[in-house]
Structures are given as C-alpha cells and as structure tokens.
PDB file of C-alpha atoms in Angstrom:
ATOM      1  CA  UNK A  15     114.048 103.053  78.665  1.00 93.00           C
ATOM      2  CA  UNK A  16     111.842 104.442  81.391  1.00 96.00           C
ATOM      3  CA  UNK A  17     112.946 105.504  84.848  1.00 97.00           C
ATOM      4  CA  UNK A  18     110.548 105.504  87.785  1.00 98.00           C
ATOM      5  CA  UNK A  19     111.342 107.317  91.029  1.00 96.00           C
ATOM      6  CA  UNK A  20     109.099 106.687  94.024  1.00 96.00           C
ATOM      7  CA  UNK A  21     108.663 108.656  97.223  1.00 95.00           C
ATOM      8  CA  UNK A  22     106.355 108.830 100.203  1.00 95.00           C
ATOM      9  CA  UNK A  23     106.701 105.525 102.016  1.00 93.00           C
ATOM     10  CA  UNK A  24     107.234 105.257 105.739  1.00 97.00           C
ATOM     11  CA  UNK A  25     105.876 104.143 109.084  1.00 98.00           C
ATOM     12  CA  UNK A  26     102.320 104.943 110.094  1.00 98.00           C
ATOM     13  CA  UNK A  27      99.888 103.754 112.734  1.00 98.00           C
ATOM     14  CA  UNK A  28      96.863 101.700 111.815  1.00 98.00           C
ATOM     15  CA  UNK A  29      94.061 103.970 110.684  1.00 98.00           C
ATOM     16  CA  UNK A  30      96.474 106.561 109.366  1.00 98.00           C
ATOM     17  CA  UNK A  31      97.226 107.772 105.859  1.00 98.00           C
ATOM     18  CA  UNK A  32     100.147 107.948 103.480  1.00 98.00           C
ATOM     19  CA  UNK A  33     100.567 109.269  99.956  1.00 98.00           C
ATOM     20  CA  UNK A  34     102.962 107.668  97.508  1.00 98.00           C
ATOM     21  CA  UNK A  35     104.267 109.432  94.412  1.00 98.00           C
ATOM     22  CA  UNK A  36     106.072 108.086  91.372  1.00 98.00           C
ATOM     23  CA  UNK A  37     107.618 110.249  88.675  1.00 98.00           C
ATOM     24  CA  UNK A  38     108.364 108.704  85.300  1.00 97.00           C
ATOM     25  CA  UNK A  39     110.920 109.880  82.767  1.00 96.00           C
ATOM     26  CA  UNK A  40     112.393 108.582  79.535  1.00 95.00           C
ATOM     27  CA  UNK A  41     110.643 106.809  76.665  1.00 94.00           C
ATOM     28  CA  UNK A  42     107.048 107.030  77.838  1.00 93.00           C
ATOM     29  CA  UNK A  43     104.524 105.937  75.229  1.00 94.00           C
ATOM     30  CA  UNK A  44     101.474 108.032  74.458  1.00 90.00           C
ATOM     31  CA  UNK A  45      99.413 105.000  75.503  1.00 92.00           C
ATOM     32  CA  UNK A  46     100.425 103.780  78.918  1.00 95.00           C
ATOM     33  CA  UNK A  47      99.146 102.494  82.226  1.00 98.00           C
ATOM     34  CA  UNK A  48     100.783 103.480  85.504  1.00 98.00           C
ATOM     35  CA  UNK A  49     100.124 101.864  88.810  1.00 98.00           C
ATOM     36  CA  UNK A  50     101.230 100.373  92.074  1.00 98.00           C
ATOM     37  CA  UNK A  51     102.021  96.842  93.127  1.00 98.00           C
ATOM     38  CA  UNK A  52     103.059  95.592  96.529  1.00 98.00           C
ATOM     39  CA  UNK A  53     104.940  92.650  97.938  1.00 98.00           C
ATOM     40  CA  UNK A  54     104.771  91.563 101.546  1.00 97.00           C
ATOM     41  CA  UNK A  55     107.359  89.191 103.037  1.00 93.00           C
ATOM     42  CA  UNK A  56     106.771  85.646 101.863  1.00 95.00           C
ATOM     43  CA  UNK A  57     104.052  86.682  99.420  1.00 97.00           C
ATOM     44  CA  UNK A  58     103.838  87.269  95.697  1.00 97.00           C
ATOM     45  CA  UNK A  59     103.789  90.738  94.225  1.00 98.00           C
ATOM     46  CA  UNK A  60     100.211  91.858  93.704  1.00 98.00           C
ATOM     47  CA  UNK A  61      98.427  94.672  91.940  1.00 98.00           C
ATOM     48  CA  UNK A  62      97.186  97.402  94.264  1.00 98.00           C
ATOM     49  CA  UNK A  63      95.791  99.858  91.732  1.00 98.00           C
ATOM     50  CA  UNK A  64      96.481 101.170  88.280  1.00 98.00           C
ATOM     51  CA  UNK A  65      95.290 103.974  86.063  1.00 98.00           C
ATOM     52  CA  UNK A  66      95.359 104.368  82.319  1.00 97.00           C
ATOM     53  CA  UNK A  67      96.340 107.603  80.644  1.00 95.00           C
ATOM     54  CA  UNK A  68      92.648 108.212  79.894  1.00 94.00           C
ATOM     55  CA  UNK A  69      91.846 107.868  83.589  1.00 95.00           C
ATOM     56  CA  UNK A  70      90.251 104.442  83.896  1.00 97.00           C
ATOM     57  CA  UNK A  71      91.260 102.648  87.095  1.00 98.00           C
ATOM     58  CA  UNK A  72      91.544  99.174  88.605  1.00 98.00           C
ATOM     59  CA  UNK A  73      91.790  98.349  92.290  1.00 98.00           C
ATOM     60  CA  UNK A  74      92.473  95.244  94.306  1.00 98.00           C
ATOM     61  CA  UNK A  75      89.395  94.276  96.294  1.00 98.00           C
ATOM     62  CA  UNK A  76      91.375  94.601  99.520  1.00 98.00           C
ATOM     63  CA  UNK A  77      91.973  98.330  99.014  1.00 98.00           C
ATOM     64  CA  UNK A  78      88.717  99.472  97.405  1.00 98.00           C
ATOM     65  CA  UNK A  79      87.205 102.348  99.319  1.00 98.00           C
ATOM     66  CA  UNK A  80      90.473 103.068 101.157  1.00 98.00           C
ATOM     67  CA  UNK A  81      93.051 103.764  98.449  1.00 98.00           C
ATOM     68  CA  UNK A  82      92.809 106.176  95.522  1.00 98.00           C
ATOM     69  CA  UNK A  83      95.093 106.143  92.495  1.00 98.00           C
ATOM     70  CA  UNK A  84      95.482 109.279  90.395  1.00 98.00           C
ATOM     71  CA  UNK A  85      97.883 110.704  87.866  1.00 97.00           C
ATOM     72  CA  UNK A  86      99.134 113.985  86.476  1.00 97.00           C
ATOM     73  CA  UNK A  87      99.838 113.365  82.803  1.00 95.00           C
ATOM     74  CA  UNK A  88     101.650 116.683  82.373  1.00 96.00           C
ATOM     75  CA  UNK A  89     104.140 115.583  85.037  1.00 96.00           C
ATOM     76  CA  UNK A  90     104.149 111.852  84.137  1.00 96.00           C
ATOM     77  CA  UNK A  91     103.455 111.192  87.787  1.00 98.00           C
ATOM     78  CA  UNK A  92     101.176 108.689  89.489  1.00 98.00           C
ATOM     79  CA  UNK A  93      99.970 108.939  93.072  1.00 98.00           C
ATOM     80  CA  UNK A  94      98.509 106.511  95.572  1.00 98.00           C
ATOM     81  CA  UNK A  95      96.546 108.013  98.439  1.00 98.00           C
ATOM     82  CA  UNK A  96      96.227 105.391 101.152  1.00 98.00           C
ATOM     83  CA  UNK A  97      93.703 105.976 103.930  1.00 98.00           C
ATOM     84  CA  UNK A  98      92.496 103.803 106.802  1.00 98.00           C
ATOM     85  CA  UNK A  99      95.696 101.818 106.627  1.00 98.00           C
ATOM     86  CA  UNK A 100      95.785  98.362 108.157  1.00 97.00           C
ATOM     87  CA  UNK A 101      98.652  96.197 109.376  1.00 97.00           C
ATOM     88  CA  UNK A 102      98.080  93.912 106.392  1.00 96.00           C
ATOM     89  CA  UNK A 103      98.925  96.808 104.057  1.00 98.00           C
ATOM     90  CA  UNK A 104     102.536  96.548 105.219  1.00 98.00           C
ATOM     91  CA  UNK A 105     104.684  95.780 102.178  1.00 98.00           C
ATOM     92  CA  UNK A 106     107.176  97.162  99.709  1.00 98.00           C
ATOM     93  CA  UNK A 107     105.224  99.197  97.188  1.00 98.00           C
ATOM     94  CA  UNK A 108     106.476  99.281  93.607  1.00 98.00           C
ATOM     95  CA  UNK A 109     105.593 101.785  90.939  1.00 98.00           C
ATOM     96  CA  UNK A 110     104.867 100.248  87.552  1.00 98.00           C
ATOM     97  CA  UNK A 111     104.504 101.611  84.046  1.00 98.00           C
ATOM     98  CA  UNK A 112     103.360  99.642  80.998  1.00 97.00           C
ATOM     99  CA  UNK A 113     103.855 101.105  77.537  1.00 95.00           C
ATOM    100  CA  UNK A 114     101.519 100.117  74.704  1.00 94.00           C
ATOM    101  CA  UNK A 115     101.155 100.600  70.977  1.00 93.00           C
ATOM    102  CA  UNK A 116      98.364  99.426  68.643  1.00 92.00           C
ATOM    103  CA  UNK A 117      99.793  95.891  68.711  1.00 93.00           C
ATOM    104  CA  UNK A 118      99.870  95.566  72.483  1.00 93.00           C
ATOM    105  CA  UNK A 119     102.245  96.022  75.395  1.00 91.00           C
ATOM    106  CA  UNK A 120     105.730  97.100  74.393  1.00 91.00           C
ATOM    107  CA  UNK A 121     107.478  97.539  77.719  1.00 95.00           C
ATOM    108  CA  UNK A 122     107.137  96.974  81.463  1.00 97.00           C
ATOM    109  CA  UNK A 123     109.066  99.109  83.925  1.00 98.00           C
ATOM    110  CA  UNK A 124     109.443  99.075  87.705  1.00 98.00           C
ATOM    111  CA  UNK A 125     110.542 101.486  90.366  1.00 97.00           C
ATOM    112  CA  UNK A 126     112.972 100.551  93.099  1.00 96.00           C
ATOM    113  CA  UNK A 127     110.250 100.102  95.698  1.00 97.00           C
ATOM    114  CA  UNK A 128     109.318 102.022  98.827  1.00 97.00           C
ATOM    115  CA  UNK A 129     108.571 100.469 102.199  1.00 98.00           C
ATOM    116  CA  UNK A 130     105.205 101.057 103.835  1.00 98.00           C
ATOM    117  CA  UNK A 131     104.911  99.806 107.403  1.00 98.00           C
ATOM    118  CA  UNK A 132     101.643 100.007 109.321  1.00 98.00           C
ATOM    119  CA  UNK A 133     101.885  99.432 113.047  1.00 97.00           C
ATOM    120  CA  UNK A 134      98.902  97.989 114.860  1.00 88.00           C
TER     121      UNK A 134
END
C-alpha cells in the first residue's frame, strides 16, 4: 500500500499563487509517476500535471505556462506550483501515484484531496 499526504491548499485571489505538496510513503515502486488531478463541482476529475521518476512531465492545456510540477525523489514528494491562478482553477486537488513494473501499471493511489479556491 501507498499513503499520500497532501498540503498547501487554501483560498487565494485571482492572479495569486499557491504551492501544493504531496508526500508518499509505503510500497513505492522504483518506476512510478506522481501527479495532480482536480475535480470541480459537477465535473469529472481531470489530470492537471504529472511527472515520472525520470523527470518527464505532462500538463493539461489549461494550466500550461502557469503551473509547474516537480518532485524530490529522495523525499518521495511531488509539488505543484500554481501561478496566475484563475477562478476556473477552483477545485479539490488530488495527489496521485501510479506504480509500474516491466509489465505495466501495478497500482493506483490517491490522496485525500485538498481544496483550492480562487476568488475573482
């Protein structure tokens, strides 16, 4: 099992910044991808950004140029720096970790979620 503990959500004005952190513990595979998803009221959960252990990243088009995902492999921690926040970024943000082996994905894990509210 893998445990994910998030921190850093809150209320911010439009144009402001927030930094989310997520620390992973437990059975973390040597090949893994960590990232962030979000879910706004009445909408499906969507990928915000993720980062593989080797450092390759993916971003949703809506956050490119504003958000930066990074990780500290020694601490098993992933970060999401969110700048130029917009009202439409308001959502519950979930940390995610996918474990892999040579056959494919072996586990999917989620944090408890942290609320990000952007006031306009």
